[in-house]
GROMACS .gro file of C-alpha atoms in nm:
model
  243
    1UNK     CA    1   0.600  -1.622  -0.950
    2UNK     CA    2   0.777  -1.895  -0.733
    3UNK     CA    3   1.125  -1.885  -0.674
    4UNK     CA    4   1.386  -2.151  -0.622
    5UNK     CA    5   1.422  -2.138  -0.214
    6UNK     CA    6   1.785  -2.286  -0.264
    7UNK     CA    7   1.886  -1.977  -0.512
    8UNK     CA    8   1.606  -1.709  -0.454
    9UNK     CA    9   1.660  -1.704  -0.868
   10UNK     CA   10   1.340  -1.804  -1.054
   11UNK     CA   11   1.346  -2.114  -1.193
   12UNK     CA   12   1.169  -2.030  -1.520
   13UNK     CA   13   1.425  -1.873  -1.669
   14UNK     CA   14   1.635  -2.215  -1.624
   15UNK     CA   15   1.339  -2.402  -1.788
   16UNK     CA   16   1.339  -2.152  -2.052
   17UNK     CA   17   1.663  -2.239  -2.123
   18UNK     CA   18   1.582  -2.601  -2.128
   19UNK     CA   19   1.313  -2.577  -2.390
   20UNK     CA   20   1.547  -2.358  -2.616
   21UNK     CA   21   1.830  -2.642  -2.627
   22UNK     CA   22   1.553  -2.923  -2.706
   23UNK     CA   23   1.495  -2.670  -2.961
   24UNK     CA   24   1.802  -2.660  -3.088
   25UNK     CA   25   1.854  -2.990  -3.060
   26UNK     CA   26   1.554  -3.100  -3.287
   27UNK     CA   27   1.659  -2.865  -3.575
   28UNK     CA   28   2.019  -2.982  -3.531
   29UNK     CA   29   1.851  -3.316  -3.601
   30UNK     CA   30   1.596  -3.220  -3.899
   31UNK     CA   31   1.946  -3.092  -4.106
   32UNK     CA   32   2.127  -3.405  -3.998
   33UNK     CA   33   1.824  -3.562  -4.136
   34UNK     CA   34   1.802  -3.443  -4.475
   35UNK     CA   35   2.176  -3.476  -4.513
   36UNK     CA   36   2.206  -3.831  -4.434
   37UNK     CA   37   1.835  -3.903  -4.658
   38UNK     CA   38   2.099  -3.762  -4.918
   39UNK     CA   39   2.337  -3.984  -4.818
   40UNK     CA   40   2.135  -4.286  -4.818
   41UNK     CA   41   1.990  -4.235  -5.185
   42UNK     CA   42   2.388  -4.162  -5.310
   43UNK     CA   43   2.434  -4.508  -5.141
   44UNK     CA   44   2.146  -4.684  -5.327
   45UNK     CA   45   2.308  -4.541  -5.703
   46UNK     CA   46   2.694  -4.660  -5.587
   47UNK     CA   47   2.835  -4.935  -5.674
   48UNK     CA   48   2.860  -5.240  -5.393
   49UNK     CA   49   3.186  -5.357  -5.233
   50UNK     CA   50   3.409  -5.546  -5.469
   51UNK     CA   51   3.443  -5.816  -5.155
   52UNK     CA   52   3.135  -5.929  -5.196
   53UNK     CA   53   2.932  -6.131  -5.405
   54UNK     CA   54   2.744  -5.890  -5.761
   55UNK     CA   55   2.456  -5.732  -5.607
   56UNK     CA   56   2.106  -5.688  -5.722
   57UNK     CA   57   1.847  -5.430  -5.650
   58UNK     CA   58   1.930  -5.199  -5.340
   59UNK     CA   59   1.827  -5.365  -5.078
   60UNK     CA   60   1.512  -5.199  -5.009
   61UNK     CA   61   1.285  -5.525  -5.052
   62UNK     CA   62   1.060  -5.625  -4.725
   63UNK     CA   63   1.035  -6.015  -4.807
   64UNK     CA   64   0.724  -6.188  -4.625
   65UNK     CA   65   0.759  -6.416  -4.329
   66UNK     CA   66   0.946  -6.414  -4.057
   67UNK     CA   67   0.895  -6.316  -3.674
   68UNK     CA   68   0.664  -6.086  -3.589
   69UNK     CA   69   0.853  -5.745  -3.490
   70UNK     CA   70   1.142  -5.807  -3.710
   71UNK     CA   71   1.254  -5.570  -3.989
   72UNK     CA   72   1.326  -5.809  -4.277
   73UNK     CA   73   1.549  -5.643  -4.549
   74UNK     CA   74   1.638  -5.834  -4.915
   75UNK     CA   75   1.712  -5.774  -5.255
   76UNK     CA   76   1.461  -5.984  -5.381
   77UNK     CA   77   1.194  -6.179  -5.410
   78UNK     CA   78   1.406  -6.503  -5.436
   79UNK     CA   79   1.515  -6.458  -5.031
   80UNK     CA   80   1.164  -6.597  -4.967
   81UNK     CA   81   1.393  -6.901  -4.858
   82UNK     CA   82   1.730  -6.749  -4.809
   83UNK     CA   83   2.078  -6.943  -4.799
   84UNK     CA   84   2.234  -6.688  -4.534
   85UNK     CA   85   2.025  -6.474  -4.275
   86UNK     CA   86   2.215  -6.186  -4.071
   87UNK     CA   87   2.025  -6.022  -3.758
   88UNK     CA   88   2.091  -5.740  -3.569
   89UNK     CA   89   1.896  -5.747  -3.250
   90UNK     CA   90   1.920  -5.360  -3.165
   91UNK     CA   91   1.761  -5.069  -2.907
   92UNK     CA   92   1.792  -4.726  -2.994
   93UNK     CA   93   1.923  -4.565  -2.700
   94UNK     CA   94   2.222  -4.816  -2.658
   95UNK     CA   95   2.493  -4.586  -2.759
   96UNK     CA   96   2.749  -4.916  -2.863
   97UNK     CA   97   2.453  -5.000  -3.149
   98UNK     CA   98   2.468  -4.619  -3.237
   99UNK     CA   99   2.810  -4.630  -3.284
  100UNK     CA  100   2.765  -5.033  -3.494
  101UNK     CA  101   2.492  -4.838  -3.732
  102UNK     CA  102   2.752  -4.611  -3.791
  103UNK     CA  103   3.048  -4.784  -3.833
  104UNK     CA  104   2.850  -5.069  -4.053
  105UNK     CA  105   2.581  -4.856  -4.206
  106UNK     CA  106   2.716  -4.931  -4.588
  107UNK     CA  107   2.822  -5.275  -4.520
  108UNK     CA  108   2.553  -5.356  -4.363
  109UNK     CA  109   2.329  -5.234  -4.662
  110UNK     CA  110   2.552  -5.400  -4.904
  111UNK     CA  111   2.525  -5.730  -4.770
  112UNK     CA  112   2.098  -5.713  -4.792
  113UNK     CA  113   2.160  -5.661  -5.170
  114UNK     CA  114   2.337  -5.975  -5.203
  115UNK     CA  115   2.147  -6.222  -5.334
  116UNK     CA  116   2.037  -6.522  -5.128
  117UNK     CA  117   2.075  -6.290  -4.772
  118UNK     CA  118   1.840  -6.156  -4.569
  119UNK     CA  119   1.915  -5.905  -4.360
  120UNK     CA  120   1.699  -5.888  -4.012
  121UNK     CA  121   1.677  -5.609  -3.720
  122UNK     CA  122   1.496  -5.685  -3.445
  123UNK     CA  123   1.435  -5.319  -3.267
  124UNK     CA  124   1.389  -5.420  -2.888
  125UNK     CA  125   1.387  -5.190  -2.522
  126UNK     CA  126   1.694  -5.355  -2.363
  127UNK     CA  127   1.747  -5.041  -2.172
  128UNK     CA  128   1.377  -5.082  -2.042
  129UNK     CA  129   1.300  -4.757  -2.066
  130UNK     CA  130   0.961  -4.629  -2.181
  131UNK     CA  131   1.124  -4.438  -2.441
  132UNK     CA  132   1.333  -4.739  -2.570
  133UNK     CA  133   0.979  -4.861  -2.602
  134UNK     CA  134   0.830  -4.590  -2.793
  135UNK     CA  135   1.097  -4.571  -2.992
  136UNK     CA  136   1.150  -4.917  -3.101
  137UNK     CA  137   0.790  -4.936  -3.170
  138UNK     CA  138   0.814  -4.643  -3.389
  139UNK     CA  139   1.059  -4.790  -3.584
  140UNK     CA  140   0.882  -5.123  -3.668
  141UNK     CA  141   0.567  -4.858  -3.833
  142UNK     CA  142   0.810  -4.695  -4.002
  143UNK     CA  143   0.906  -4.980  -4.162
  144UNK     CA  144   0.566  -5.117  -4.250
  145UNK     CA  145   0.463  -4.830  -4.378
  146UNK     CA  146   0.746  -4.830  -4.639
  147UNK     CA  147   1.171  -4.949  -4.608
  148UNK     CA  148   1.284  -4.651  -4.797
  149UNK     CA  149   1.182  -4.452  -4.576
  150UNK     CA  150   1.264  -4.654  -4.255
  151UNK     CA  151   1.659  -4.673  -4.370
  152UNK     CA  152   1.676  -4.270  -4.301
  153UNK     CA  153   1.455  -4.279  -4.049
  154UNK     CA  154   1.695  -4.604  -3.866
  155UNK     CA  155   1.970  -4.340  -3.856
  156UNK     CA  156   1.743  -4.051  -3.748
  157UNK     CA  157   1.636  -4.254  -3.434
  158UNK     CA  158   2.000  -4.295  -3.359
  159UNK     CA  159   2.080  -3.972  -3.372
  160UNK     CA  160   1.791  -3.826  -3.167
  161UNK     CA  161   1.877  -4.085  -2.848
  162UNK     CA  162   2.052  -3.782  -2.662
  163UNK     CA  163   1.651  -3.597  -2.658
  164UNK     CA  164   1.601  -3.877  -2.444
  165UNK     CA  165   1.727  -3.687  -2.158
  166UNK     CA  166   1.515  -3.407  -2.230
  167UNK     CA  167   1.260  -3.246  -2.059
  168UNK     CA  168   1.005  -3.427  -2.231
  169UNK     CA  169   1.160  -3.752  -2.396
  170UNK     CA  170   1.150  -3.907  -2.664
  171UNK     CA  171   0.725  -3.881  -2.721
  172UNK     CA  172   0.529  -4.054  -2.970
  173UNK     CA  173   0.446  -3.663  -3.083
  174UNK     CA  174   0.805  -3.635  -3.128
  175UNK     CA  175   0.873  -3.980  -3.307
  176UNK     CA  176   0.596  -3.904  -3.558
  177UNK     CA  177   0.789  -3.504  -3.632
  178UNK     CA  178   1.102  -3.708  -3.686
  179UNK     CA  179   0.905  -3.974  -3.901
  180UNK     CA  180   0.746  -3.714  -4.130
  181UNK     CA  181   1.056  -3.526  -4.188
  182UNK     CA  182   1.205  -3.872  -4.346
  183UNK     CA  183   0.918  -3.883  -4.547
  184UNK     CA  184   0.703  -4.164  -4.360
  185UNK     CA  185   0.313  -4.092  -4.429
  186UNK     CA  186   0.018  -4.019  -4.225
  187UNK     CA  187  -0.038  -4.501  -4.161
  188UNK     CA  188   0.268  -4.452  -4.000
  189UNK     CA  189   0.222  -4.218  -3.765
  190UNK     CA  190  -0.148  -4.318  -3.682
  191UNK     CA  191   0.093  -4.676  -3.599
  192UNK     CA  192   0.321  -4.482  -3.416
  193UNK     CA  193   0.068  -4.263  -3.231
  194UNK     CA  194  -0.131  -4.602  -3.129
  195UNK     CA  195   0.144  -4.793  -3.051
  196UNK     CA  196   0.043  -5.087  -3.309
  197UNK     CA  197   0.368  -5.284  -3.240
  198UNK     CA  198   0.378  -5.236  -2.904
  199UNK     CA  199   0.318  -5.604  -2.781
  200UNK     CA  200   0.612  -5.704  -3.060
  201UNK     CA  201   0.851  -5.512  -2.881
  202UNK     CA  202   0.800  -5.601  -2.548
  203UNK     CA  203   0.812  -5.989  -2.645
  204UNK     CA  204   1.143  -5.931  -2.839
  205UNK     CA  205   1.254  -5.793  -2.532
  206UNK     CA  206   1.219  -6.098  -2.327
  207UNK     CA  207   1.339  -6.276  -2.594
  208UNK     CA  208   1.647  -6.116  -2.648
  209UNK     CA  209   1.768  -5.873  -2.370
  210UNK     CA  210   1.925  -6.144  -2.124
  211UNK     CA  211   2.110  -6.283  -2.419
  212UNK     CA  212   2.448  -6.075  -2.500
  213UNK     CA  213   2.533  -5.741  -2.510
  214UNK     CA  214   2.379  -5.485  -2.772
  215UNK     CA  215   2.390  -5.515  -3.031
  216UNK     CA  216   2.378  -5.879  -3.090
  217UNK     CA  217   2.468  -6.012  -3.464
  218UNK     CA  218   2.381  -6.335  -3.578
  219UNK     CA  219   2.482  -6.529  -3.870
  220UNK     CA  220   2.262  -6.766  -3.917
  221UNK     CA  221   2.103  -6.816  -3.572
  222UNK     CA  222   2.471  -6.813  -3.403
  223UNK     CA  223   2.624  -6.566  -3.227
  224UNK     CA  224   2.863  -6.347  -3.424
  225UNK     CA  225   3.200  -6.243  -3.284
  226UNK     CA  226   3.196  -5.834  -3.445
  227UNK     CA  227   3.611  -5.755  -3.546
  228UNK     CA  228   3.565  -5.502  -3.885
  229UNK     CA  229   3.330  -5.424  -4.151
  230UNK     CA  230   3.532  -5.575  -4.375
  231UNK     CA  231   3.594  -5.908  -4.213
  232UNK     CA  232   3.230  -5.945  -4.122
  233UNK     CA  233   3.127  -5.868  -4.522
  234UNK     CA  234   3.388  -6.165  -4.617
  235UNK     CA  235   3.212  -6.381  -4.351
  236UNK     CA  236   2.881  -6.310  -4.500
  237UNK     CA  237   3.042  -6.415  -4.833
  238UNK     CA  238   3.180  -6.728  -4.696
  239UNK     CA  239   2.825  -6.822  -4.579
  240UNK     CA  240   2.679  -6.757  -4.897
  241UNK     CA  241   2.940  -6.968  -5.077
  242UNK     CA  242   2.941  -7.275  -4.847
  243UNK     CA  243   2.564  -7.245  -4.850
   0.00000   0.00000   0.00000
């Protein structure tokens, strides 16, 4: 056994302990998971903010078109050709769009059910990490494989950013655990595992990562100055009314 010429201690005991906290850490992470799958299917039965506009089916609806590499999220059919579009250009393992998911996680699914709006995330590596990467890709096969699924799984990625520091990352092994436990089948991890949506990200990236900050919110194809929840949901009304 080698020892650690600075301490004269072994260091496997050290990387023992390492493993058992990315232990920890990923059961910490499977619990947070099913609580907040809970959460998100309470959400879907509740009723929508009385600031905006009646809403329609939760907005679990994938309408076709768009960009390739961007989540599209709608409450129906009829936001083929939408009067409002909101986009959230978003990595992972920025911890200011952790804390945005958080803080606009309801509104945010509130204003997809509103008829008329689209609701678009564009999952990009603007930290330019190999992880970001990984884990935006993951997120976009999530997402085909089925949006239910991909709303839990949204938060989940969130919350597992800090593994990213880990010994071992943020793997596509690791991204397809995470994707099973929120329910995602056996297409989505083959996507993840194969990196299907690989070449989307990257070209996002480029697109988008010289732009702003992250996250970057867009009503409309403008910029959108971010003050509260609530403010932004009566903006998205506006838009919808003067549309």
């Amino acid at each position: 056994m080698s020892d650690d010429p600075t301490t004269g201690h072994s260091r496997y005991p050290r990387l023992r302990r390492v493993g058992v906290i990315a232990v920890l850490a990923f059961f910490v992470l499977v619990v947070f998971i099913v609580f907040t799958r809970g959460d998100e299917q309470v959400a879907e039965h509740s009723q929508a903010n009385p600031t905006l506009p009646p809403t329609g089916t939760p907005a679990l609806f994938a309408p076709a078109g768009g960009p390739p590499g961007v989540i599209r999220v709608a409450s129906s059919d009829s936001s083929l050709a939408p009067d409002v579009v909101v986009t959230v250009v978003e990595d992972y393992l920025c911890e200011n769009c952790a804390e945005f998911a958080q803080q606009y996680r309801s509104v945010l699914r509130e204003v997809a059910s509103v008829p008329g709006v689209v609701l678009e995330f564009v999952p990009i590596a603007g930290s330019g990490t190999e992880d970001a990467r990984r884990v935006a890709n993951a997120s976009l096969c999530v997402a085909a494989d089925t949006l239910e699924n991909w709303v839990a799984y949204r938060t989940a990625l969130f919350a597992a950013a800090p593994l990213s520091a880990s010994h071992d990352g943020l793997t596509d092994d690791r991204l397809v655990e995470i994707a099973h436990t929120t329910g995602a089948s056996h297409a989505a991890a083959e996507c993840i595992l194969g990196q299907s949506f690989i070449d989307d990200v990257d070209a996002n990236t480029l697109d988008w990562v010289n732009e702003q900050d992250l996250p970057l919110v867009l009503l409309d194809g403008s910029p959108y100055p971010l003050q509260t929840p609530d403010v932004f949901a009566e903006d998205v009304r506006d838009a919808v009314r003067d549309s």
